[in-house]
Amino acid sequence: MSSLVEVARAAGVAVSTASRVLSGSDHPISAKTRAKVLAAAEELDYSPSALARAMVSPHSRLVGVLVSDIDNPYFSVIARGVDDAASRAGYVTMLSNVDRRTGTEIDRLQAMRDYRAAGVVFAGSGYVDDPRTPDLVDAVRRAREQGVQAVSLAVRDLGCPSVVVDNRAVAHDITDHLVSLGHRRIAFIEGPTGMTVTRHRREGFLARMREAGLADSAQCQPGGFDYESGHAATLRLLARPPLPDAVIGANDEVAVGALSALRQAGVDVPGEVSVAGMDDLRLAEFVGLTTVSLPLYEMGSLAARHIIDSPPVPRPRVTTSADAGRSSGAGPTRRGGRRADPPGDGRADAPADVSADVPATTTVLGHRLTVRETTARRTGERA
Amino acid sequence: MSSLVEVARAAGVAVSTASRVLSGSDHPISAKTRAKVLAAAEELDYSPSALARAMVSPHSRLVGVLVSDIDNPYFSVIARGVDDAASRAGYVTMLSNVDRRTGTEIDRLQAMRDYRAAGVVFAGSGYVDDPRTPDLVDAVRRAREQGVQAVSLAVRDLGCPSVVVDNRAVAHDITDHLVSLGHRRIAFIEGPTGMTVTRHRREGFLARMREAGLADSAQCQPGGFDYESGHAATLRLLARPPLPDAVIGANDEVAVGALSALRQAGVDVPGEVSVAGMDDLRLAEFVGLTTVSLPLYEMGSLAARHIIDSPPVPRPRVTTSADAGRSSGAGPTRRGGRRADPPGDGRADAPADVSADVPATTTVLGHRLTVRETTARRTGERA
DNA sequence: TTGTACGCGTTATCAT
DNA sequence: ATGATAACGCGTACAA
């Protein structure tokens, strides 16, 4: 190791000079001095402390991403998008798995806040009527007041910007495709109970079925987001004939679970029954699944770029000399001290929330149908 | 936000007192004072700066993990293991994708070192005869000298401890299984050219074939680690009959690619040809693939725990007043100073490399065969 | 039990 | 073009 002072000493210059050279400042430096500093840094294996750097700036060059489970391809693609954008900008990505627990989300957000992250990306969907949502919203608000940005990748109303897809439309479109293939009796295997995305996708499915006058032949099965859920739900379908013309999984993995269950039961897919999913993860390609492609990678990178490109709220530094030190009452107290409650709104001169008052923007990214005929084909009886 | 001084001021105590309360010190504190401080902290939404904390300790509570691509289930499981262990211990995980590029590995290691990470986990395999390996080894050495631990999850000789599986044995075992099933002509689709793991797995395959006196009917196809590679390699196999009795993929995804190609070509699997893989990722379960289970999650968590549990090399703090400042030569040198040079070792008093001289330990974790008869069965002609 | 003061490594500000 | 120094927020010897 070795610090700036050691490098400066070895180079025979002042720390400020060494700093200017090594931090790529645009301050003019003589070529000779620059060379000396560079040489000394090399010699001493100087490694700038990002910690110390972050202490004198509004925030660190760390971006966090909160996923339900990184070992779920839906989230790993997002994480990849975040990290690519972060790395490109010289940032480092922090990752935390929260297992869909709001409490854990709050904890991990706090941990990242402790590191003065530039921002945190919330990758997962929330639950409808989650009792802890207010706590999370509060945690997000406080983080933002401190200069830690937040971006949600799901429709969640966290009081922060969001980059999302229209999950109703996603489900609507895949349903539309199956209907256009001539399928009438369509079963929908839902996602995890209570999740917002589950609700949206079901609504999209039902909406399209209604529009097609097929409300009566629409069938929703409780499910989940994993293979086992899809498999189990399909077994239930198999146990109560007649079979539907098509099965839609709440996501690709569920669809694959359905596919397996059907084929294991000797059902011809796509001959007798069509199967389709949503998300278009790699898995979908492997099994030739008709699905809907989501811009997950882009959502991640876009969120990260939003965080990185946001001009940091410059935290006012204390004005040097004079009354700096011990003016116990007047000086620094101004920050959080006089919190003159404005009527109604709880955050009058709350520090550093320049953007907290503008309505959180929502960016909706597009999706597209991806047809792979291995699992979904035109129905025989109705061309 | 709000800092310790502000909390202390609000509570009417000294910063040290506030610190003792808020940082969970065992220093005795009167109940009343403690309560006051806690209340003030709550009121001011105090968030301890992990940055400042890390500055006064030997390292931060950040652990890094370097993966080739987080959107590859092999690595995402590892990352999950790392993060679980890290989170449990109050650490935060840093993640970087390096796309199998040694240069990028060096860069990202450096970035994590800048944050004074407690340690960095190298999840990916290296290349045989990689010209940049010496640079990486050097970077690892310097990081370790600074107190940033390193752990490799592949046989790589980075000069750091490693937690690995025996990939020769892995390939040997899956080959053994197919041989015991009666298969004679077995094709092996290799991993990416030049990777160490690729070599090891091929060696394991060939070794078992030799032992079985089947060296002549062993067939190696160039491949990769992804679906497309497996698919393409299998198309080549199909183009040059006769077909082998069985196909082994260098990993599960390759095996699934092979499986698809075979079935698309009308070949009955496992009737005519058996297919097997290695790793046992979720995918293998979906398609019912016979494979070898690897303790990837455990490797990740074990590596993280190794880092976290390692006693930090206590960086000697300067002894207050007196000669503190400018004793350019004597002072800090004491750190690694009296290290009784082992003869032949060229780095006498390199600072803080207490463990650099003990031979890097290698922990080999076990694996086990996982049989799923959907893709591999006893050959018809030879029971 | 509590308070005082210093240092961690960096950047920014203010001289020179 | 370069140097000196005050912050940033924290933990911790040391003093009281």
Short mmCIF file of C-alpha atoms in Angstrom, two decimals, chain B residues 64-191:
data_model
loop_
_atom_site.label_atom_id
_atom_site.label_comp_id
_atom_site.label_asym_id
_atom_site.label_seq_id
_atom_site.Cartn_x
_atom_site.Cartn_y
_atom_site.Cartn_z
CA GLY B 64 -15.90 -8.59 -3.72
CA VAL B 65 -16.69 -11.35 -6.13
CA LEU B 66 -15.34 -11.48 -9.64
CA VAL B 67 -17.40 -13.58 -12.03
CA SER B 68 -17.16 -14.12 -15.74
CA ASP B 69 -20.81 -13.30 -16.21
CA ILE B 70 -23.40 -13.09 -13.49
CA ASP B 71 -26.05 -14.06 -16.02
CA ASN B 72 -24.56 -17.53 -16.11
CA PRO B 73 -26.13 -19.76 -13.50
CA TYR B 74 -22.81 -21.33 -12.62
CA PHE B 75 -21.65 -17.97 -11.36
CA SER B 76 -24.91 -16.69 -9.99
CA VAL B 77 -25.07 -19.61 -7.58
CA ILE B 78 -21.59 -18.81 -6.41
CA ALA B 79 -22.48 -15.16 -6.02
CA ARG B 80 -25.48 -16.17 -3.97
CA GLY B 81 -23.27 -18.18 -1.68
CA VAL B 82 -20.89 -15.29 -1.26
CA ASP B 83 -23.62 -12.79 -0.56
CA ASP B 84 -25.44 -14.96 1.94
CA ALA B 85 -22.31 -15.40 3.99
CA ALA B 86 -21.45 -11.74 3.62
CA SER B 87 -24.87 -10.43 4.56
CA ARG B 88 -25.08 -12.69 7.55
CA ALA B 89 -21.84 -11.20 8.81
CA GLY B 90 -22.92 -7.62 8.20
CA TYR B 91 -20.84 -7.26 5.08
CA VAL B 92 -21.91 -6.00 1.69
CA THR B 93 -21.06 -7.78 -1.54
CA MET B 94 -19.40 -6.06 -4.47
CA LEU B 95 -19.89 -7.72 -7.83
CA SER B 96 -18.03 -7.39 -11.10
CA ASN B 97 -18.35 -9.18 -14.40
CA VAL B 98 -15.03 -9.75 -16.10
CA ASP B 99 -16.05 -11.73 -19.19
CA ARG B 100 -13.12 -14.08 -18.81
CA ARG B 101 -10.66 -11.32 -19.51
CA THR B 102 -7.65 -11.31 -17.29
CA GLY B 103 -7.06 -7.63 -17.91
CA THR B 104 -10.54 -6.83 -16.73
CA GLU B 105 -9.98 -8.98 -13.69
CA ILE B 106 -6.96 -6.92 -12.80
CA ASP B 107 -8.89 -3.70 -13.28
CA ARG B 108 -11.82 -4.76 -11.16
CA LEU B 109 -9.60 -6.18 -8.46
CA GLN B 110 -7.94 -2.80 -8.36
CA ALA B 111 -11.30 -1.06 -8.08
CA MET B 112 -12.28 -3.25 -5.18
CA ARG B 113 -8.92 -2.73 -3.60
CA ASP B 114 -9.55 1.00 -3.81
CA TYR B 115 -12.52 0.42 -1.56
CA ARG B 116 -10.30 -1.51 0.84
CA ALA B 117 -12.38 -4.64 0.42
CA ALA B 118 -11.87 -7.23 3.11
CA GLY B 119 -11.31 -9.69 0.30
CA VAL B 120 -12.08 -10.64 -3.24
CA VAL B 121 -13.33 -13.96 -4.53
CA PHE B 122 -12.15 -15.07 -7.97
CA ALA B 123 -14.94 -17.27 -9.23
CA GLY B 124 -13.77 -18.03 -12.74
CA SER B 125 -11.26 -20.38 -14.20
CA GLY B 126 -8.17 -19.07 -15.95
CA TYR B 127 -6.52 -19.93 -19.20
CA VAL B 128 -3.56 -22.19 -19.72
CA ASP B 129 -0.53 -20.15 -20.69
CA ASP B 130 -2.34 -16.85 -20.31
CA PRO B 131 0.33 -14.21 -20.90
CA ARG B 132 -1.33 -11.87 -18.45
CA THR B 133 -1.39 -14.28 -15.56
CA PRO B 134 1.84 -12.92 -14.08
CA ASP B 135 0.28 -9.46 -14.01
CA LEU B 136 -2.73 -10.83 -12.20
CA VAL B 137 -0.62 -12.76 -9.75
CA ASP B 138 1.26 -9.59 -9.07
CA ALA B 139 -1.92 -7.62 -8.56
CA VAL B 140 -3.16 -10.27 -6.16
CA ARG B 141 0.08 -10.19 -4.24
CA ARG B 142 -0.04 -6.42 -3.86
CA ALA B 143 -3.65 -6.55 -2.81
CA ARG B 144 -2.85 -9.14 -0.17
CA GLU B 145 0.08 -7.10 1.08
CA GLN B 146 -2.37 -4.32 1.63
CA GLY B 147 -4.70 -6.54 3.58
CA VAL B 148 -7.15 -7.36 0.81
CA GLN B 149 -7.61 -11.13 0.92
CA ALA B 150 -8.04 -13.21 -2.18
CA VAL B 151 -9.65 -16.59 -2.66
CA SER B 152 -9.83 -18.52 -5.88
CA LEU B 153 -12.67 -20.85 -6.74
CA ALA B 154 -10.72 -22.53 -9.50
CA VAL B 155 -7.37 -24.26 -9.81
CA ARG B 156 -5.43 -21.23 -10.82
CA ASP B 157 -2.34 -20.69 -8.76
CA LEU B 158 -2.97 -17.07 -8.03
CA GLY B 159 -0.88 -17.24 -4.90
CA CYS B 160 -3.93 -17.27 -2.69
CA PRO B 161 -6.08 -19.86 -0.93
CA SER B 162 -8.54 -21.69 -3.10
CA VAL B 163 -11.74 -23.64 -2.69
CA VAL B 164 -12.26 -25.96 -5.60
CA VAL B 165 -13.65 -29.19 -6.94
CA ASP B 166 -11.59 -31.79 -8.70
CA ASN B 167 -12.74 -31.29 -12.26
CA ARG B 168 -10.80 -34.27 -13.52
CA ALA B 169 -12.69 -36.44 -11.07
CA VAL B 170 -15.95 -34.79 -12.03
CA ALA B 171 -15.52 -35.68 -15.67
CA HIS B 172 -14.13 -39.04 -14.73
CA ASP B 173 -17.20 -39.86 -12.69
CA ILE B 174 -19.79 -38.92 -15.26
CA THR B 175 -17.85 -40.85 -17.88
CA ASP B 176 -17.69 -43.79 -15.54
CA HIS B 177 -21.42 -43.70 -15.16
CA LEU B 178 -22.02 -43.81 -18.89
CA VAL B 179 -19.50 -46.58 -19.31
CA SER B 180 -21.21 -48.57 -16.58
CA LEU B 181 -24.44 -48.07 -18.46
CA GLY B 182 -22.89 -50.01 -21.27
CA HIS B 183 -21.93 -47.16 -23.56
CA ARG B 184 -18.77 -47.59 -25.57
CA ARG B 185 -18.51 -44.91 -28.21
CA ILE B 186 -18.70 -41.72 -26.20
CA ALA B 187 -18.32 -38.21 -27.52
CA PHE B 188 -17.12 -35.40 -25.29
CA ILE B 189 -17.94 -31.83 -26.16
CA GLU B 190 -15.20 -29.70 -24.69
CA GLY B 191 -15.37 -26.34 -23.00
#
